[in-house]
Coordinates of C-alpha atoms in Angstrom, one line a residue:
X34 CA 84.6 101.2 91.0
X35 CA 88.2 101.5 91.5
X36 CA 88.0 104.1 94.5
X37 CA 86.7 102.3 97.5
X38 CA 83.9 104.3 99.5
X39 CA 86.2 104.7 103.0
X40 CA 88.6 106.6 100.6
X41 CA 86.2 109.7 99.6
X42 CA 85.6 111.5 102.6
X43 CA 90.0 112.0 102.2
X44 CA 89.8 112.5 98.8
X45 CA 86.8 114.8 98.6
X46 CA 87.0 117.9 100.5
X47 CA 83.4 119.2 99.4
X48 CA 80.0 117.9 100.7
X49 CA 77.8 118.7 97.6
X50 CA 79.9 117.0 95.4
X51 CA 80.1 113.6 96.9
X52 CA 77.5 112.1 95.5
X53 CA 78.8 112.8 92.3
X54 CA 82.4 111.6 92.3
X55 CA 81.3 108.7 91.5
X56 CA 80.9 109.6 88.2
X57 CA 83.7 111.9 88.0
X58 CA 85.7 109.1 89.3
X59 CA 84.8 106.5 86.5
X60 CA 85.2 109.2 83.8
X61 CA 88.7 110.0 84.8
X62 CA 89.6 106.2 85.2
X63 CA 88.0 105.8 81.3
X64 CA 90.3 108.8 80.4
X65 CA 93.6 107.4 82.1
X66 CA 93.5 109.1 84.9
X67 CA 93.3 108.8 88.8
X68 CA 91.5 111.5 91.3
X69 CA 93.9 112.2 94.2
X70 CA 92.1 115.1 96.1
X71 CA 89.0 117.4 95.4
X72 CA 88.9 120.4 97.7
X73 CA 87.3 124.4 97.6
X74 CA 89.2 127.0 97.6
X75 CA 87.3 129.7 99.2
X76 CA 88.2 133.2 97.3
X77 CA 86.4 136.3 95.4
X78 CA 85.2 133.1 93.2
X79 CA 85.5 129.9 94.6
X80 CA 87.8 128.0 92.8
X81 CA 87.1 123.9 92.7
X82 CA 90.4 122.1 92.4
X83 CA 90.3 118.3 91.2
X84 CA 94.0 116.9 91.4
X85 CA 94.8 114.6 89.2
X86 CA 97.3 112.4 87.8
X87 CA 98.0 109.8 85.2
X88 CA 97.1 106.2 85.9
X89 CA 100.5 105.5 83.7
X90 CA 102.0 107.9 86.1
X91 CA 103.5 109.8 83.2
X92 CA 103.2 113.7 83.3
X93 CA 100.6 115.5 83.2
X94 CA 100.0 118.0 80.5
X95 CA 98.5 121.9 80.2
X96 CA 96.3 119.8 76.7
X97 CA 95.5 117.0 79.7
X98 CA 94.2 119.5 82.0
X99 CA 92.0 121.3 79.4
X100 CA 90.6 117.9 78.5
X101 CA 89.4 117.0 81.7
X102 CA 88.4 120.1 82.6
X103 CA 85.8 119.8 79.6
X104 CA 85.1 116.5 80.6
X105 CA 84.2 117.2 84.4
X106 CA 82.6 120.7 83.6
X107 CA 79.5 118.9 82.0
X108 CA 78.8 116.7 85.3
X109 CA 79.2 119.8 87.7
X110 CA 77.1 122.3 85.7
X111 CA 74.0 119.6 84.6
X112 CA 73.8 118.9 88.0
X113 CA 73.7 122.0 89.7
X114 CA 76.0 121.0 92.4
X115 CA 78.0 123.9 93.1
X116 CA 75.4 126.9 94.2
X117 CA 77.9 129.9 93.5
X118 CA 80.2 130.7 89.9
X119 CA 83.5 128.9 90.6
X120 CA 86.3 128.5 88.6
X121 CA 87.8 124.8 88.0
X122 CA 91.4 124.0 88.0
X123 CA 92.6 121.0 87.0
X124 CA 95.7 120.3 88.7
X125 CA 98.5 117.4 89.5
X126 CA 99.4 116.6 93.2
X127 CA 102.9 118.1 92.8
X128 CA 105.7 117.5 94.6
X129 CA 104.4 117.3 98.3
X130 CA 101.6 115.1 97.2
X131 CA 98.9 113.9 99.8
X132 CA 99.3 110.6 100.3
X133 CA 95.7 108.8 100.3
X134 CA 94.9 105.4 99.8
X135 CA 97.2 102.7 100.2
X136 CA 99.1 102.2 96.9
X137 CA 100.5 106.3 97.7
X138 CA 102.1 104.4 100.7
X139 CA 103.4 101.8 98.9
X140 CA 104.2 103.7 96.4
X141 CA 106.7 106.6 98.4
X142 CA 108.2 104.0 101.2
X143 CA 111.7 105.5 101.4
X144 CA 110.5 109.3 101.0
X145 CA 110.0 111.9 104.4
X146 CA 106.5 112.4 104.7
X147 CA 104.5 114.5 107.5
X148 CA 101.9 112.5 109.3
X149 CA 99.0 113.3 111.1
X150 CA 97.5 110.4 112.8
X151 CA 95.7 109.3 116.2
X152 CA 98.2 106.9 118.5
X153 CA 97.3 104.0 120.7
X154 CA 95.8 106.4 122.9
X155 CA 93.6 108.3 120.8
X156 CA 95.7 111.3 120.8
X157 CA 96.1 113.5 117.1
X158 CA 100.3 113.0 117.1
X159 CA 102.0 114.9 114.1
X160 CA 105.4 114.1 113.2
X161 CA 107.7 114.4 110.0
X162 CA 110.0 111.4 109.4
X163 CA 111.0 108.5 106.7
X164 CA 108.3 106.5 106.0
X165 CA 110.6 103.0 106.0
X166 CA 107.5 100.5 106.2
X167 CA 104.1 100.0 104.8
X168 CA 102.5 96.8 104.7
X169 CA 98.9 97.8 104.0
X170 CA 97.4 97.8 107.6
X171 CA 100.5 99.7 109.2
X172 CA 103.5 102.0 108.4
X173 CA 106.4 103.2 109.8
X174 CA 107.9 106.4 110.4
X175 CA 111.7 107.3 111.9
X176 CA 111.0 110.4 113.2
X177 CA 113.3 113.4 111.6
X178 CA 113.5 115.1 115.1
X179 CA 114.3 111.6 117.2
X180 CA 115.3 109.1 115.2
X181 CA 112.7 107.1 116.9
X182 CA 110.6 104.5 114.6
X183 CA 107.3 104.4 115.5
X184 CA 104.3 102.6 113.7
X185 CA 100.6 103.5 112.4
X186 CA 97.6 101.5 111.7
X187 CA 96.6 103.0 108.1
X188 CA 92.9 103.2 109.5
X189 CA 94.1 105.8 112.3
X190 CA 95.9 107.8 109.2
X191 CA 94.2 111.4 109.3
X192 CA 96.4 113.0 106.9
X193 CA 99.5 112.2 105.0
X194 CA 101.8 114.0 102.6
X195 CA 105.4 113.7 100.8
X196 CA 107.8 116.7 102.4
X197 CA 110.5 118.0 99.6
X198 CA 113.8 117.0 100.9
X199 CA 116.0 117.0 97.6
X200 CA 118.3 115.0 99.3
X201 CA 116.3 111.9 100.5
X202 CA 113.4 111.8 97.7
X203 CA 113.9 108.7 95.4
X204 CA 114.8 108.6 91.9
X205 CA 111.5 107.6 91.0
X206 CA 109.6 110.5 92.9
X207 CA 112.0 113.1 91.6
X208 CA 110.8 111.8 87.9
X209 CA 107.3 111.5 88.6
X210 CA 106.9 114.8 90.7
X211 CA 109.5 116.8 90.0
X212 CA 107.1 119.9 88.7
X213 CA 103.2 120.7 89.0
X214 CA 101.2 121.5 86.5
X215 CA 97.7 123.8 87.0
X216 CA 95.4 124.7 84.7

């Protein structure tokens, strides 16, 4: 399986469906397509939101997001994981992405991102700044408010995602997630 196991608990925000995103994770990589995040969004009907994008990291489309949608439906309702009526919404990570596993790292050096991570000293430190580094076991952030650089081990990573600044974002993320699309 593509997705390694230390990578779920980030990417799946909902207990009873862990032990099937397995499937849903080879399904999706069959189809072309990489799980980013799965997470509940508590309303008058729950809603279950599986962001998605392209393994070819082309768009996404409204026909993409039915297809999956009828793909992933099957797997959630056979298995009588979800105990209430939810709706599903397929959606693509947008322009302030999460940033998850390492190849997102790779993948936006050069962007501002907002961290949230433990320190040296065990201590949660958030902080927004231009990620400049990422070697697979570290990264490294010049804070926006300091200028400072400081640096992360990837494993003390809590959460990650790309902040819209139209003026810093490369050419490449303005392209690939310049709009979101949600089904």
């Amino acid at each position: 399986m593509y997705l390694e196991q230390k990578f779920i608990s980030k990417i799946v925000k909902i207990d009873e469906l862990k032990a099937f995103i397995p499937q849903i994770v080879n399904l999706l990589k069959n189809q072309g397509f990489r799980l980013i995040r799965v997470k509940k969004l508590k309303g008058e009907r729950d809603t279950m939101q599986f962001m998605v994008e392209k393994i070819d990291l082309t768009a996404l489309t409204v026909e993409d997001c039915a297809e999956l949608s009828r793909s992933i439906s099957p797997i959630l309702d056979i298995k009588n994981s979800i105990k209430n009526n939810y709706l599903l919404e397929i959606s693509s990570p947008g322009i302030e992405r999460p940033l998850i596993e390492p190849l997102d790292f790779e993948r936006y050096k050069g962007n501002i991102i907002k961290l949230k991570a433990n320190n040296s000293k065990n201590e949660i430190i958030k902080i927004v700044g231009l990620l400049t580094k990422f070697d697979g076991k570290h990264l490294e952030i010049v804070d926006s408010n300091t200028g400072k650089e400081l640096s992360f081990s990837f494993n003390n990573v809590l959460d990650a995602h790309l902040v819209f600044k139209s003026e810093t974002l490369s050419e490449k993320s303005k392209i690939e997630g310049a709009r979101r699309v949600k089904c």
